[in-house]
JSON list of C-alpha atoms and ligand atoms in Angstrom, two decimals:
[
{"chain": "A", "resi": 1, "resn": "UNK", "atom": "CA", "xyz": [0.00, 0.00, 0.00]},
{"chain": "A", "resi": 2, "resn": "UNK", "atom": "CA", "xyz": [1.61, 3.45, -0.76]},
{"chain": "A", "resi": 3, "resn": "UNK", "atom": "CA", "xyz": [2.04, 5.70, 2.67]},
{"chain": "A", "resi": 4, "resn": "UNK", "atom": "CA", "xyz": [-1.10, 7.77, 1.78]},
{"chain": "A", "resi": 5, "resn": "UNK", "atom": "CA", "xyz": [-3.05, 4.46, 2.27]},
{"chain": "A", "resi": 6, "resn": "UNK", "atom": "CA", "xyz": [-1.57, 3.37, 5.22]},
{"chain": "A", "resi": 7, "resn": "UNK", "atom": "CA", "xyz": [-2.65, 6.93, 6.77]},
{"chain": "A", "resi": 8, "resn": "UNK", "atom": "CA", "xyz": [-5.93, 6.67, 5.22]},
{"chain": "A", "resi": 9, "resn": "UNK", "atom": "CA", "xyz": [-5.99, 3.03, 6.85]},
{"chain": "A", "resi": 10, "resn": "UNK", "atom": "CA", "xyz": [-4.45, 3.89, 10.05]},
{"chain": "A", "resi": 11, "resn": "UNK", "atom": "CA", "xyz": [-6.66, 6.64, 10.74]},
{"chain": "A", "resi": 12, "resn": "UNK", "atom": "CA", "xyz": [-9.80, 4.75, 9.63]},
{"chain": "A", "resi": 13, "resn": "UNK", "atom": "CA", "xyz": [-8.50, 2.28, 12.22]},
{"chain": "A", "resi": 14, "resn": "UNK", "atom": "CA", "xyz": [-8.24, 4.80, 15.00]},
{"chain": "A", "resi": 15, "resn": "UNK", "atom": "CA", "xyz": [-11.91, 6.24, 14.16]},
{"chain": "A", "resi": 16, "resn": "UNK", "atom": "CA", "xyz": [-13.50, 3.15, 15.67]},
{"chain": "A", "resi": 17, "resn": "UNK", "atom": "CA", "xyz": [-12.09, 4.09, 18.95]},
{"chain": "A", "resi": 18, "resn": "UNK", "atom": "CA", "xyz": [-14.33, 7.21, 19.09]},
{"chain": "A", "resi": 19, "resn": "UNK", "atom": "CA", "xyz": [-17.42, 7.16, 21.05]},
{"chain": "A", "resi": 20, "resn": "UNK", "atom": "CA", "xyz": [-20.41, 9.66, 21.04]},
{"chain": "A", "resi": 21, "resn": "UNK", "atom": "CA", "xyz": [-19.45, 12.55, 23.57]},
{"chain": "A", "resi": 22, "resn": "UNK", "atom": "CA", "xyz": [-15.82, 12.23, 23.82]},
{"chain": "A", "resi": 23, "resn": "UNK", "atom": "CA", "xyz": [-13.06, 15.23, 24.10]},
{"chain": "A", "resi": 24, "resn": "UNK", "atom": "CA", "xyz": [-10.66, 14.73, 21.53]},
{"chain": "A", "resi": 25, "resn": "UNK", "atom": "CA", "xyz": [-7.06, 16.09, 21.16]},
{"chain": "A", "resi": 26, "resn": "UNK", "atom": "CA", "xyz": [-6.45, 16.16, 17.10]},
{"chain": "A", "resi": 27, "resn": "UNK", "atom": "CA", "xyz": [-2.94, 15.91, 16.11]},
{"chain": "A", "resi": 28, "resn": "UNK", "atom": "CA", "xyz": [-0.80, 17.13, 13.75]},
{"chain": "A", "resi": 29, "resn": "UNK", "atom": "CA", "xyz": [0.98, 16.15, 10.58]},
{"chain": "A", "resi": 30, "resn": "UNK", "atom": "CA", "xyz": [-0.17, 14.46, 7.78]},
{"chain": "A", "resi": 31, "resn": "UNK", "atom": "CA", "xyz": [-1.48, 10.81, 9.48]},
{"chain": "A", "resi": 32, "resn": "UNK", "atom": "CA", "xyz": [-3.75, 13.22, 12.06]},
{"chain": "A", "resi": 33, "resn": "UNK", "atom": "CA", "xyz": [-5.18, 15.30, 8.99]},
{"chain": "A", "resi": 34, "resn": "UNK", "atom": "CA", "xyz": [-6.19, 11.78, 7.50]},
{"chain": "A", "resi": 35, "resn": "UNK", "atom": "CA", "xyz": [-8.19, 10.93, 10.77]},
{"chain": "A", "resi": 36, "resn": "UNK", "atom": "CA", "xyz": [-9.67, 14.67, 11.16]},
{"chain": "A", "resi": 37, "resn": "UNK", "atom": "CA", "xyz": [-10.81, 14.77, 7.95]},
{"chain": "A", "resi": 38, "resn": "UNK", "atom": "CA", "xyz": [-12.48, 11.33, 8.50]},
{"chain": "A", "resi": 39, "resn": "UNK", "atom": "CA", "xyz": [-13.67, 12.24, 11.87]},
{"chain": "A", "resi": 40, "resn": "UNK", "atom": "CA", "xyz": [-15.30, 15.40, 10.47]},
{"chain": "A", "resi": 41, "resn": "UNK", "atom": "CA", "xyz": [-16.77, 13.04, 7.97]},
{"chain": "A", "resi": 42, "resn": "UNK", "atom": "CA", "xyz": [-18.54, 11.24, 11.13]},
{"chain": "A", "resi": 43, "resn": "UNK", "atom": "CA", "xyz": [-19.49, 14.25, 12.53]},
{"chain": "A", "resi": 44, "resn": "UNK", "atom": "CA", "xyz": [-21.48, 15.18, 9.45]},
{"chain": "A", "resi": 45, "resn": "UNK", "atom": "CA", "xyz": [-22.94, 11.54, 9.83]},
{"chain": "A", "resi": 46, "resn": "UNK", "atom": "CA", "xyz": [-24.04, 12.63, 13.36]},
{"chain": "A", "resi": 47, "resn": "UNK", "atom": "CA", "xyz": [-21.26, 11.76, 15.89]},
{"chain": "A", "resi": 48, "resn": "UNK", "atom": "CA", "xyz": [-21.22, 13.97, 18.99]},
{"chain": "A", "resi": 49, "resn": "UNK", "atom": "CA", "xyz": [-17.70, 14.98, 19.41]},
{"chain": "A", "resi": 50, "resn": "UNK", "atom": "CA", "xyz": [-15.47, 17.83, 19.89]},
{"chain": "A", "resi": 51, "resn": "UNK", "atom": "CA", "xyz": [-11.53, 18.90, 20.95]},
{"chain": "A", "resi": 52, "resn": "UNK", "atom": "CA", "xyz": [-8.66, 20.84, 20.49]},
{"chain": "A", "resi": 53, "resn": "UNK", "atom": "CA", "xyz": [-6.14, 20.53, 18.20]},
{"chain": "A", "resi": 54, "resn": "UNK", "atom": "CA", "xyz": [-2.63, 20.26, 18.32]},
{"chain": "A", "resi": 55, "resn": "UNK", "atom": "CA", "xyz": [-1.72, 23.46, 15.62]},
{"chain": "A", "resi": 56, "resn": "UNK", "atom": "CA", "xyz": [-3.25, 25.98, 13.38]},
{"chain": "A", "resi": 57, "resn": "UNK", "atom": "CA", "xyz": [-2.76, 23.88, 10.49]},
{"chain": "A", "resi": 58, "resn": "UNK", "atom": "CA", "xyz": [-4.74, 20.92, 12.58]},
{"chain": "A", "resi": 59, "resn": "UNK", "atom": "CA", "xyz": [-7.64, 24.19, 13.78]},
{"chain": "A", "resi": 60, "resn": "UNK", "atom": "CA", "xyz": [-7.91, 25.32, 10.52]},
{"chain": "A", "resi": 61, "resn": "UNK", "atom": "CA", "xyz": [-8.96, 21.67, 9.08]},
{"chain": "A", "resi": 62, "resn": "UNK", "atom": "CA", "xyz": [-10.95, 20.61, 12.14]},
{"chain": "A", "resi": 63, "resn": "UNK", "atom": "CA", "xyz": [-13.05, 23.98, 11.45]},
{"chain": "A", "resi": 64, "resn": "UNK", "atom": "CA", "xyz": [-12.93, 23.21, 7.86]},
{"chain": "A", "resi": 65, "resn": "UNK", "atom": "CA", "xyz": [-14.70, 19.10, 8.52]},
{"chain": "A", "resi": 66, "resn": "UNK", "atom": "CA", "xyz": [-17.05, 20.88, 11.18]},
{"chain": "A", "resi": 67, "resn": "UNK", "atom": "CA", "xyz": [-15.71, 19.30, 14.38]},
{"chain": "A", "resi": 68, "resn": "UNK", "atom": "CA", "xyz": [-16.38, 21.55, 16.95]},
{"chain": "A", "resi": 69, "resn": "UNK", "atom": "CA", "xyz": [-13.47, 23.32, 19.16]},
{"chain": "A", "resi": 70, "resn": "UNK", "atom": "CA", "xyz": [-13.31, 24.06, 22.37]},
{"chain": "A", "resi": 71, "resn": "UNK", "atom": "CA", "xyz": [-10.62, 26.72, 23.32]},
{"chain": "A", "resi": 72, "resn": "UNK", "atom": "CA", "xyz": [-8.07, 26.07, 25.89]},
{"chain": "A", "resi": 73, "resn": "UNK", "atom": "CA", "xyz": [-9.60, 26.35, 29.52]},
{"chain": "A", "resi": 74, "resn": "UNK", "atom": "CA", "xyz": [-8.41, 25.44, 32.96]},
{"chain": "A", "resi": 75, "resn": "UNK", "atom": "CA", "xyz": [-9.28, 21.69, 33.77]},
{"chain": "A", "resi": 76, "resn": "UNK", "atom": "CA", "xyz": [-10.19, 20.88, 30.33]},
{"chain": "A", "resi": 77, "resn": "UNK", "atom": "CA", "xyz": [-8.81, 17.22, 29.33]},
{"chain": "A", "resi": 78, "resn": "UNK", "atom": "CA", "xyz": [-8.87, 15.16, 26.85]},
{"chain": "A", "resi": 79, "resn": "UNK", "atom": "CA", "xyz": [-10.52, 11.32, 27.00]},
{"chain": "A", "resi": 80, "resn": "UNK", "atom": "CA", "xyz": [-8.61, 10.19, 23.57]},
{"chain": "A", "resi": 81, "resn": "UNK", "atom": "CA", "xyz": [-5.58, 11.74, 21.59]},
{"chain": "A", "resi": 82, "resn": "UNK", "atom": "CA", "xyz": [-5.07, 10.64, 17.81]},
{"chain": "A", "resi": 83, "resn": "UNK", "atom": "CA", "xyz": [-1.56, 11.75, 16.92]},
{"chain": "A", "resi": 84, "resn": "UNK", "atom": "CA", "xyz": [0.93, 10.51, 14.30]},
{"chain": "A", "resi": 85, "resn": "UNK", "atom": "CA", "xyz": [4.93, 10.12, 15.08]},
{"chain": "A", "resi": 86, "resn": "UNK", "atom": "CA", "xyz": [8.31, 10.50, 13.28]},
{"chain": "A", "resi": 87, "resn": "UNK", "atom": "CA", "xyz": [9.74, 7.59, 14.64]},
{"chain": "A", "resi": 88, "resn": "UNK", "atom": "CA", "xyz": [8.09, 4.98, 17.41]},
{"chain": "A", "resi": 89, "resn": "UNK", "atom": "CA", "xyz": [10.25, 2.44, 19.13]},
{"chain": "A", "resi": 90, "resn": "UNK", "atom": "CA", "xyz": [8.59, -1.12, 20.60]},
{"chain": "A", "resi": 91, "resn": "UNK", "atom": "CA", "xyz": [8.00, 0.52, 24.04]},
{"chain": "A", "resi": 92, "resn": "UNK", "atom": "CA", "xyz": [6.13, 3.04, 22.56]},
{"chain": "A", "resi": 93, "resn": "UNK", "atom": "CA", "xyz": [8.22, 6.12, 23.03]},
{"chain": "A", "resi": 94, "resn": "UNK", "atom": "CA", "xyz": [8.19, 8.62, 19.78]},
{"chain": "A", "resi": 95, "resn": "UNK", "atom": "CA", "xyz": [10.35, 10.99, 18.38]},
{"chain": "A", "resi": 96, "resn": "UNK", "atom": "CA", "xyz": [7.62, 13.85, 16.94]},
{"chain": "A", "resi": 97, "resn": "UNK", "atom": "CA", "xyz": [7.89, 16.97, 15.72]},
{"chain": "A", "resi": 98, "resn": "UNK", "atom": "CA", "xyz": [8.94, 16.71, 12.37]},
{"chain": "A", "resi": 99, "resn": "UNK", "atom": "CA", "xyz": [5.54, 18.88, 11.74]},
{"chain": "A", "resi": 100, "resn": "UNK", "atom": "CA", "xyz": [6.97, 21.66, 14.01]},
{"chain": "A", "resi": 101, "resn": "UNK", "atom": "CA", "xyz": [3.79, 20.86, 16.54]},
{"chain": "A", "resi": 102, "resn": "UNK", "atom": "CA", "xyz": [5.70, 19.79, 19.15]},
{"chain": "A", "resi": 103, "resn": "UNK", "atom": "CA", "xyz": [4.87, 21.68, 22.31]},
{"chain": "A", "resi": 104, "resn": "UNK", "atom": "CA", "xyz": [1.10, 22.12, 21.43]},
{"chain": "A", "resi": 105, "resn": "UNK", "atom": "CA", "xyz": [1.11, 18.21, 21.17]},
{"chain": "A", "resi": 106, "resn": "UNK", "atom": "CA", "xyz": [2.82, 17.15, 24.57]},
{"chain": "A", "resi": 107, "resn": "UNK", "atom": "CA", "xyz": [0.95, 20.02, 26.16]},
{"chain": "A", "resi": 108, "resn": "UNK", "atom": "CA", "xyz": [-2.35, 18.42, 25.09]},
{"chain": "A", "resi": 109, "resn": "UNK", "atom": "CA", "xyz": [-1.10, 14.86, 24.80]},
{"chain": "A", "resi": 110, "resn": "UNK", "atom": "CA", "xyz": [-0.33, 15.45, 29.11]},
{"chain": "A", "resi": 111, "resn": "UNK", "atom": "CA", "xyz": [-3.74, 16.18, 29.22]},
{"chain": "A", "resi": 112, "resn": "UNK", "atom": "CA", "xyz": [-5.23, 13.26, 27.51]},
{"chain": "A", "resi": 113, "resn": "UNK", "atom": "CA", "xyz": [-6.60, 10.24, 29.33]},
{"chain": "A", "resi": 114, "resn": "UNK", "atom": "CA", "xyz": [-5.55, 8.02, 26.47]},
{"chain": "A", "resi": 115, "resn": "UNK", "atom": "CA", "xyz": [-2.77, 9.07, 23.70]},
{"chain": "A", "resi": 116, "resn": "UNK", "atom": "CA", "xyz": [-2.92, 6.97, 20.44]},
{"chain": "A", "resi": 117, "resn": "UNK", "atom": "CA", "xyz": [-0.79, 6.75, 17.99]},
{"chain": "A", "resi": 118, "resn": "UNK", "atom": "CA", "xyz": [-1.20, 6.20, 14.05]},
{"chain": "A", "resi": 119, "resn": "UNK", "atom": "CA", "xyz": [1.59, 5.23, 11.69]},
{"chain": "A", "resi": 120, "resn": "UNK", "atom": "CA", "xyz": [2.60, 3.86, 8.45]},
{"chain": "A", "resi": 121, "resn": "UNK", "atom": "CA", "xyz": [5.03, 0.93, 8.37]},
{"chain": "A", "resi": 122, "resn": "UNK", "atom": "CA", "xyz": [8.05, 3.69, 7.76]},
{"chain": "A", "resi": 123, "resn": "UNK", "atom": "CA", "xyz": [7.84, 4.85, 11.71]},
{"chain": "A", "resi": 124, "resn": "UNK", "atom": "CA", "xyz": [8.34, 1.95, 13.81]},
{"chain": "A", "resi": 125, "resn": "UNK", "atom": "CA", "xyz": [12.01, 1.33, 14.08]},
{"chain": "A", "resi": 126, "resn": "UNK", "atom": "CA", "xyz": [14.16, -0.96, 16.67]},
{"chain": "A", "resi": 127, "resn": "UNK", "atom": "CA", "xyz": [16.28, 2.37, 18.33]},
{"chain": "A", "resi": 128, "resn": "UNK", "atom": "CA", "xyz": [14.66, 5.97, 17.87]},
{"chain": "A", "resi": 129, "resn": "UNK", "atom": "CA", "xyz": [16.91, 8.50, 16.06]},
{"chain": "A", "resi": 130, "resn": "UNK", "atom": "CA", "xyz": [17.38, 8.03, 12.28]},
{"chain": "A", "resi": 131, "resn": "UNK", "atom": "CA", "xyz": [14.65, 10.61, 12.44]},
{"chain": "A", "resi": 132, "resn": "UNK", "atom": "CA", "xyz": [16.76, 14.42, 13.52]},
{"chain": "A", "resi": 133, "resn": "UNK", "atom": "CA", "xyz": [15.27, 14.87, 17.14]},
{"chain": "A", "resi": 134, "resn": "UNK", "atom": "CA", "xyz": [13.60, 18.53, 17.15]},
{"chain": "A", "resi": 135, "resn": "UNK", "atom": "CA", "xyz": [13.59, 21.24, 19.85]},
{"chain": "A", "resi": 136, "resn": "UNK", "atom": "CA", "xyz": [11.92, 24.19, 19.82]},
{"chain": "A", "resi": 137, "resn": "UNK", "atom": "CA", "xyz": [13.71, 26.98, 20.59]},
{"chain": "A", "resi": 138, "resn": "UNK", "atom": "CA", "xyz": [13.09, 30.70, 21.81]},
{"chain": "A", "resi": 139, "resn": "UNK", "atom": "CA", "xyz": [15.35, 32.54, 19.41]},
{"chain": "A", "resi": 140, "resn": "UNK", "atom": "CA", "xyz": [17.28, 34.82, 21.95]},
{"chain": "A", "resi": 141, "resn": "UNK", "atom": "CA", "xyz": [18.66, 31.62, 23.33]},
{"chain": "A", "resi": 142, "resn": "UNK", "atom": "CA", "xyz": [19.76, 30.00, 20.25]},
{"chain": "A", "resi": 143, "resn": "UNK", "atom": "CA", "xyz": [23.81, 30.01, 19.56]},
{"chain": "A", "resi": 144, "resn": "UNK", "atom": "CA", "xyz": [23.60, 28.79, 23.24]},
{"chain": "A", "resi": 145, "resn": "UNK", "atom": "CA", "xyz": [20.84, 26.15, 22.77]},
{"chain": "A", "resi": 146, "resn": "UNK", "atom": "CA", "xyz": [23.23, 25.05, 19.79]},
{"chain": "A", "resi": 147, "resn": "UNK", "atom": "CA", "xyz": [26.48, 24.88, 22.03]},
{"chain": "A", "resi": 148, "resn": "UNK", "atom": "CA", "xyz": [24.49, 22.35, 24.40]},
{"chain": "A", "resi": 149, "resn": "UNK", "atom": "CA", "xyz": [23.28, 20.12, 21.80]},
{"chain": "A", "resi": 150, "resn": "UNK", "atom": "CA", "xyz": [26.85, 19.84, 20.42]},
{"chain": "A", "resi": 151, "resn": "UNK", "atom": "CA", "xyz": [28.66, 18.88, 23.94]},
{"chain": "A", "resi": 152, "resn": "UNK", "atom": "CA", "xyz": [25.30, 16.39, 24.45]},
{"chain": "A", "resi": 153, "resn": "UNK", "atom": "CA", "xyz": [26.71, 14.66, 21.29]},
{"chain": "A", "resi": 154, "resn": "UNK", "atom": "CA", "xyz": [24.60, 15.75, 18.82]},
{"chain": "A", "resi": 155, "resn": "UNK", "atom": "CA", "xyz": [24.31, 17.91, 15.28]},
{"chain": "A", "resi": 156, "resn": "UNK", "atom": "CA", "xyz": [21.65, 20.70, 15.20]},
{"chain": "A", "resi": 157, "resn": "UNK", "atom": "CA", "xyz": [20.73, 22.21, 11.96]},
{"chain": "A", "resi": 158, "resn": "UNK", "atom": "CA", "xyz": [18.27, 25.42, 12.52]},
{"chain": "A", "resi": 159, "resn": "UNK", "atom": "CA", "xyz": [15.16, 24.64, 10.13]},
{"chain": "A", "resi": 160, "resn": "UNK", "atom": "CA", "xyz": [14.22, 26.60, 7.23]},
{"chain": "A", "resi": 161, "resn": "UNK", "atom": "CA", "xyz": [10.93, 27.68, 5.88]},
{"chain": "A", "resi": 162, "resn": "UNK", "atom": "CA", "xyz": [9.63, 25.57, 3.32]},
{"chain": "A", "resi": 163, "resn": "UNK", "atom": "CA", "xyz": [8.89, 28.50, 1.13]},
{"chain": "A", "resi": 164, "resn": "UNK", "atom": "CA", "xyz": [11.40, 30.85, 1.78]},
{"chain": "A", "resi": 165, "resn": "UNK", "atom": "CA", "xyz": [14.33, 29.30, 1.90]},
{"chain": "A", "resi": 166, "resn": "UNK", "atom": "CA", "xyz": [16.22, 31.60, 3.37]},
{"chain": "A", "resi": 167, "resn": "UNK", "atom": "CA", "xyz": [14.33, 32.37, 6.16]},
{"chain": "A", "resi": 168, "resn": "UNK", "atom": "CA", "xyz": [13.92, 30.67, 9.45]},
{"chain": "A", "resi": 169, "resn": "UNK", "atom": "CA", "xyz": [11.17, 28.46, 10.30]},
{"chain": "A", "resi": 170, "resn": "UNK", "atom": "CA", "xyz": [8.97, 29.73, 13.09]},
{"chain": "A", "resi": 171, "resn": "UNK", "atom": "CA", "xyz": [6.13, 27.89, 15.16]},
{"chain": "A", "resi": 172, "resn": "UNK", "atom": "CA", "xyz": [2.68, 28.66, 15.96]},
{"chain": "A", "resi": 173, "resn": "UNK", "atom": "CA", "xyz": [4.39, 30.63, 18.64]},
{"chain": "A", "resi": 174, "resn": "UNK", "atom": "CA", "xyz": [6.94, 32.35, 16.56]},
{"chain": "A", "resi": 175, "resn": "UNK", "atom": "CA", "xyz": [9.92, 30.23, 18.24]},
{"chain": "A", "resi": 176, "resn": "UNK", "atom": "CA", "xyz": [12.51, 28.54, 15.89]},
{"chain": "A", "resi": 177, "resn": "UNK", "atom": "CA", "xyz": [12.79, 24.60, 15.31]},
{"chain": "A", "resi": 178, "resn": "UNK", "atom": "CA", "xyz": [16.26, 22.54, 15.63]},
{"chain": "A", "resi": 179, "resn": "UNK", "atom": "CA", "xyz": [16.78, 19.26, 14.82]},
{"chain": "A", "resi": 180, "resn": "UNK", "atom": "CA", "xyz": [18.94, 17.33, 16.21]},
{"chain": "A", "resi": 181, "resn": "UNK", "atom": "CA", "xyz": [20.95, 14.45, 14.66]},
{"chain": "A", "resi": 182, "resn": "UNK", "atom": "CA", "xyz": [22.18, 12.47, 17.67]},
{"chain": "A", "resi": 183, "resn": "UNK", "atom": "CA", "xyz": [22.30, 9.31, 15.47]},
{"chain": "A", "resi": 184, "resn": "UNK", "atom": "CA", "xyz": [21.15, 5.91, 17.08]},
{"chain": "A", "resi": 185, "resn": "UNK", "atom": "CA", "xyz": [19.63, 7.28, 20.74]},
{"chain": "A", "resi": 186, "resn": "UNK", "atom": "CA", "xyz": [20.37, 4.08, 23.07]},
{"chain": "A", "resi": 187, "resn": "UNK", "atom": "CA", "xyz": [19.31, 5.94, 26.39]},
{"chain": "A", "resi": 188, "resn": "UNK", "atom": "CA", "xyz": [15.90, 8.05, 25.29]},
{"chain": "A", "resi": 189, "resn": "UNK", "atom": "CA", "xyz": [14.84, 8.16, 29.01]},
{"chain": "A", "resi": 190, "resn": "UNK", "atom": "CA", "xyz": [18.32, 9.97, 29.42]},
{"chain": "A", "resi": 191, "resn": "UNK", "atom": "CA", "xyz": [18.51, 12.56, 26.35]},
{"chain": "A", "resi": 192, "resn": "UNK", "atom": "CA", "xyz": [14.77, 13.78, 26.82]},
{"chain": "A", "resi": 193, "resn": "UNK", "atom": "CA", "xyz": [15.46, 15.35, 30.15]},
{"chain": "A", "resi": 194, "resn": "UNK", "atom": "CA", "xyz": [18.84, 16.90, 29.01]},
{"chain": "A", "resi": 195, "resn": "UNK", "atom": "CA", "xyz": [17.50, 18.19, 26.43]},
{"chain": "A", "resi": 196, "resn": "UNK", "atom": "CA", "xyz": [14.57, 19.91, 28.47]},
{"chain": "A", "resi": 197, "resn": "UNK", "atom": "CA", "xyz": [16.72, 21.78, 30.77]},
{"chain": "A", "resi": 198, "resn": "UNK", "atom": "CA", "xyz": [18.86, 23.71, 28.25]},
{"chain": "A", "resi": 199, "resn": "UNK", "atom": "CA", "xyz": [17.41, 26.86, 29.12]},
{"chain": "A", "resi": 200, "resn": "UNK", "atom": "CA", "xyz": [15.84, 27.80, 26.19]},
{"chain": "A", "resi": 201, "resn": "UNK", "atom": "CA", "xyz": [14.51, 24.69, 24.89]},
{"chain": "A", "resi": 202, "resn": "UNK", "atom": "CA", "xyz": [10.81, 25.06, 25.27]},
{"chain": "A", "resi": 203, "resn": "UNK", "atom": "CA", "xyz": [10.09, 21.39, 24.27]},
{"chain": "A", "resi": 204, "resn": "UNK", "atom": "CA", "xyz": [11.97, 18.58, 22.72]},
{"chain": "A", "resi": 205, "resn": "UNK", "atom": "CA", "xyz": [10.82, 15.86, 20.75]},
{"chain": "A", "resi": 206, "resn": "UNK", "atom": "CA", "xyz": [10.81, 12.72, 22.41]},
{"chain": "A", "resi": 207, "resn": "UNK", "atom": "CA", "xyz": [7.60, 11.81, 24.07]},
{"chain": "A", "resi": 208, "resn": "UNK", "atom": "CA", "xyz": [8.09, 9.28, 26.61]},
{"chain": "A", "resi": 209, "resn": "UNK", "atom": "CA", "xyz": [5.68, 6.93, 28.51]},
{"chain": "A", "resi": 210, "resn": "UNK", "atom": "CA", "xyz": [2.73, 9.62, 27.00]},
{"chain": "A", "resi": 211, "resn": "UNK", "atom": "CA", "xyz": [1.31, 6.79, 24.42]},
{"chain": "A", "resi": 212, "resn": "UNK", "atom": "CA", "xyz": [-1.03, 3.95, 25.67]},
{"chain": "A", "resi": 213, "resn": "UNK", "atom": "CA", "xyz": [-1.28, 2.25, 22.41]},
{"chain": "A", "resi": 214, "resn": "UNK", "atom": "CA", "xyz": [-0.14, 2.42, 18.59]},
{"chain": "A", "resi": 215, "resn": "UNK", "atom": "CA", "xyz": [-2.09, 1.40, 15.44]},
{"chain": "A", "resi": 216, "resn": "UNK", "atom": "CA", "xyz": [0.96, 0.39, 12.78]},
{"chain": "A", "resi": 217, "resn": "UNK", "atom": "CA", "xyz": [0.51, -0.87, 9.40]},
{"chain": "A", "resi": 218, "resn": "UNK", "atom": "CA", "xyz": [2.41, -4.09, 9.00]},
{"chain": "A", "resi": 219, "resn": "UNK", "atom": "CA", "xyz": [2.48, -5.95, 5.63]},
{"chain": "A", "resi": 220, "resn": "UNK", "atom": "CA", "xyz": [-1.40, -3.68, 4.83]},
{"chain": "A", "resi": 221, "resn": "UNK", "atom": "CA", "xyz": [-2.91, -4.03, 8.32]},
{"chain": "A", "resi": 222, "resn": "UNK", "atom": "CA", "xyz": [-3.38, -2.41, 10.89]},
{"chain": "A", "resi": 223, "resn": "UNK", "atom": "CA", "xyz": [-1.50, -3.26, 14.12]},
{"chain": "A", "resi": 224, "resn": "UNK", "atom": "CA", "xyz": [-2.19, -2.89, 17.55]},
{"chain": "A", "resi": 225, "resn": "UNK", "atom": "CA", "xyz": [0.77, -2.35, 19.33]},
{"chain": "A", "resi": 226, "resn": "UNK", "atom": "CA", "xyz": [0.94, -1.65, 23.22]},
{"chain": "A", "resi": 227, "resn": "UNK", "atom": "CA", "xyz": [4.17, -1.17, 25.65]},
{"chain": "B", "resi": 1, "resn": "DER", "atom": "O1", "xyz": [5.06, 16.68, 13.83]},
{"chain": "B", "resi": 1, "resn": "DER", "atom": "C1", "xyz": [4.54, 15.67, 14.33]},
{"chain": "B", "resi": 1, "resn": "DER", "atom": "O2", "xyz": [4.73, 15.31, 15.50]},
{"chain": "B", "resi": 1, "resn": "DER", "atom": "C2", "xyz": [3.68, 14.80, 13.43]},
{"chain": "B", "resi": 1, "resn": "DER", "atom": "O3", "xyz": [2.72, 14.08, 14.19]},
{"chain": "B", "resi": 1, "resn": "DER", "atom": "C3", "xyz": [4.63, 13.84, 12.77]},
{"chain": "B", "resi": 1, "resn": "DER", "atom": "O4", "xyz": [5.34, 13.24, 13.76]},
{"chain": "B", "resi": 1, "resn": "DER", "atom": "C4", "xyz": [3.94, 12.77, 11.93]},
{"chain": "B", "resi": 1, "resn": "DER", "atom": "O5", "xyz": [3.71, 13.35, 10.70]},
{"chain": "B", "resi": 1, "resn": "DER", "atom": "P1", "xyz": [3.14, 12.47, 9.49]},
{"chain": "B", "resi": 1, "resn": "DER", "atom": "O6", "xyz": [1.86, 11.83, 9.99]},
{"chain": "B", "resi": 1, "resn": "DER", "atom": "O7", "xyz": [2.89, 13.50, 8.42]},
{"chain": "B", "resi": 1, "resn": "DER", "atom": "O8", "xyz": [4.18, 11.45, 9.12]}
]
């Protein structure tokens, strides 16, 4: 199946697990814009849902499908999160980002009952980092933020619009996006926290022990994989 299908067939997948009157976090990235798009698709059919999503790009869609929103509020949480991933390893810790969503994500993704991922056969690897790990960054901080990386052993490249190539790329918050190529990352449970406290670093891209369960494609199906 090409990777469009798989996200067509992993988000179809993680539909089912919607129930009439849930709060839904709505990720980001391409997999996530499969499932909104088929959960608005419900919603037209009648299903009684609504959330917050995990970017502009993910708002803008939601709004687009008809989902209703519910703006962020003290004590709101979430009872399901659908969210893709860059890289997943077989104890379910990710390496996301690669959208730029990164803090919006593990802000909601905290508040969620039940995180779920979606992904194509491409994201579930043995050891997370073939996939640059990205920070984002507040861009006063950043020669500094770089100089950490570096003496933590890894290789940040600043990312670039993907229009203007010469300019930087910014978040929905305006801050800057580094990726990080640390190579293979044998001690996640390590880096994440290191990473964290480089003052600076408003969130880094491994999400660990935040997913309860993972539907993978393997050879056209849909897995079920749990911790
Ligand atoms: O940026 C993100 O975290 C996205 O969820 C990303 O990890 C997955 O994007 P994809 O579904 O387009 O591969």
């Amino acid at each position: 199946a090409t990777q469009e299908h798989e996200k067509a067939l992993a988000a179809a997948a993680a539909l089912r697990w919607v129930r009439d009157g849930m709060v839904l976090g709505l990720g980001s990235g391409s997999t996530s814009a499969q499932f909104i798009r088929q959960l608005g698709a419900a919603v037209q059919q009648g299903l009684k849902v609504s959330g917050t999503a995990t970017s502009l790009a993910s708002e803008n869609l939601a709004r687009q499908v008809g989902i209703p929103l519910l703006e962020p509020r003290r004590g709101l949480r979430f009872d399901l999160t659908v969210d893709g991933a860059d890289e997943l390893d077989g104890q379910l810790r990710l390496i996301k980002g690669g959208g730029g969503a990164l803090l919006r994500e593990k802000t909601i993704e905290t508040a969620s009952n039940y995180l779920l991922v979606v992904a194509d056969s491409s994201k579930l690897v043995p050891v997370l980092g073939d996939f640059p790990l990205p920070l984002e960054v507040v861009p006063f901080t950043l020669p500094w933020v770089l100089d950490a990386v570096q003496a933590l052993g890894g290789s940040p490249v600043v990312r670039t619009s993907l229009t203007e190539s010469a300019e930087q790329y910014r978040t929905d918050q305006g801050n800057l996006i580094v990726d990080c190529h640390f190579g293979q990352i044998t001690d996640p449970d390590a880096l994440g926290p290191q990473l964290q406290a480089i003052p600076g670093v408003v969130e880094q891209g491994l999400f660990l022990g935040l997913a309860k369960a993972a539907i993978v494609i393997q050879h056209g199906q849909p897995m079920l994989l749990k911790p």
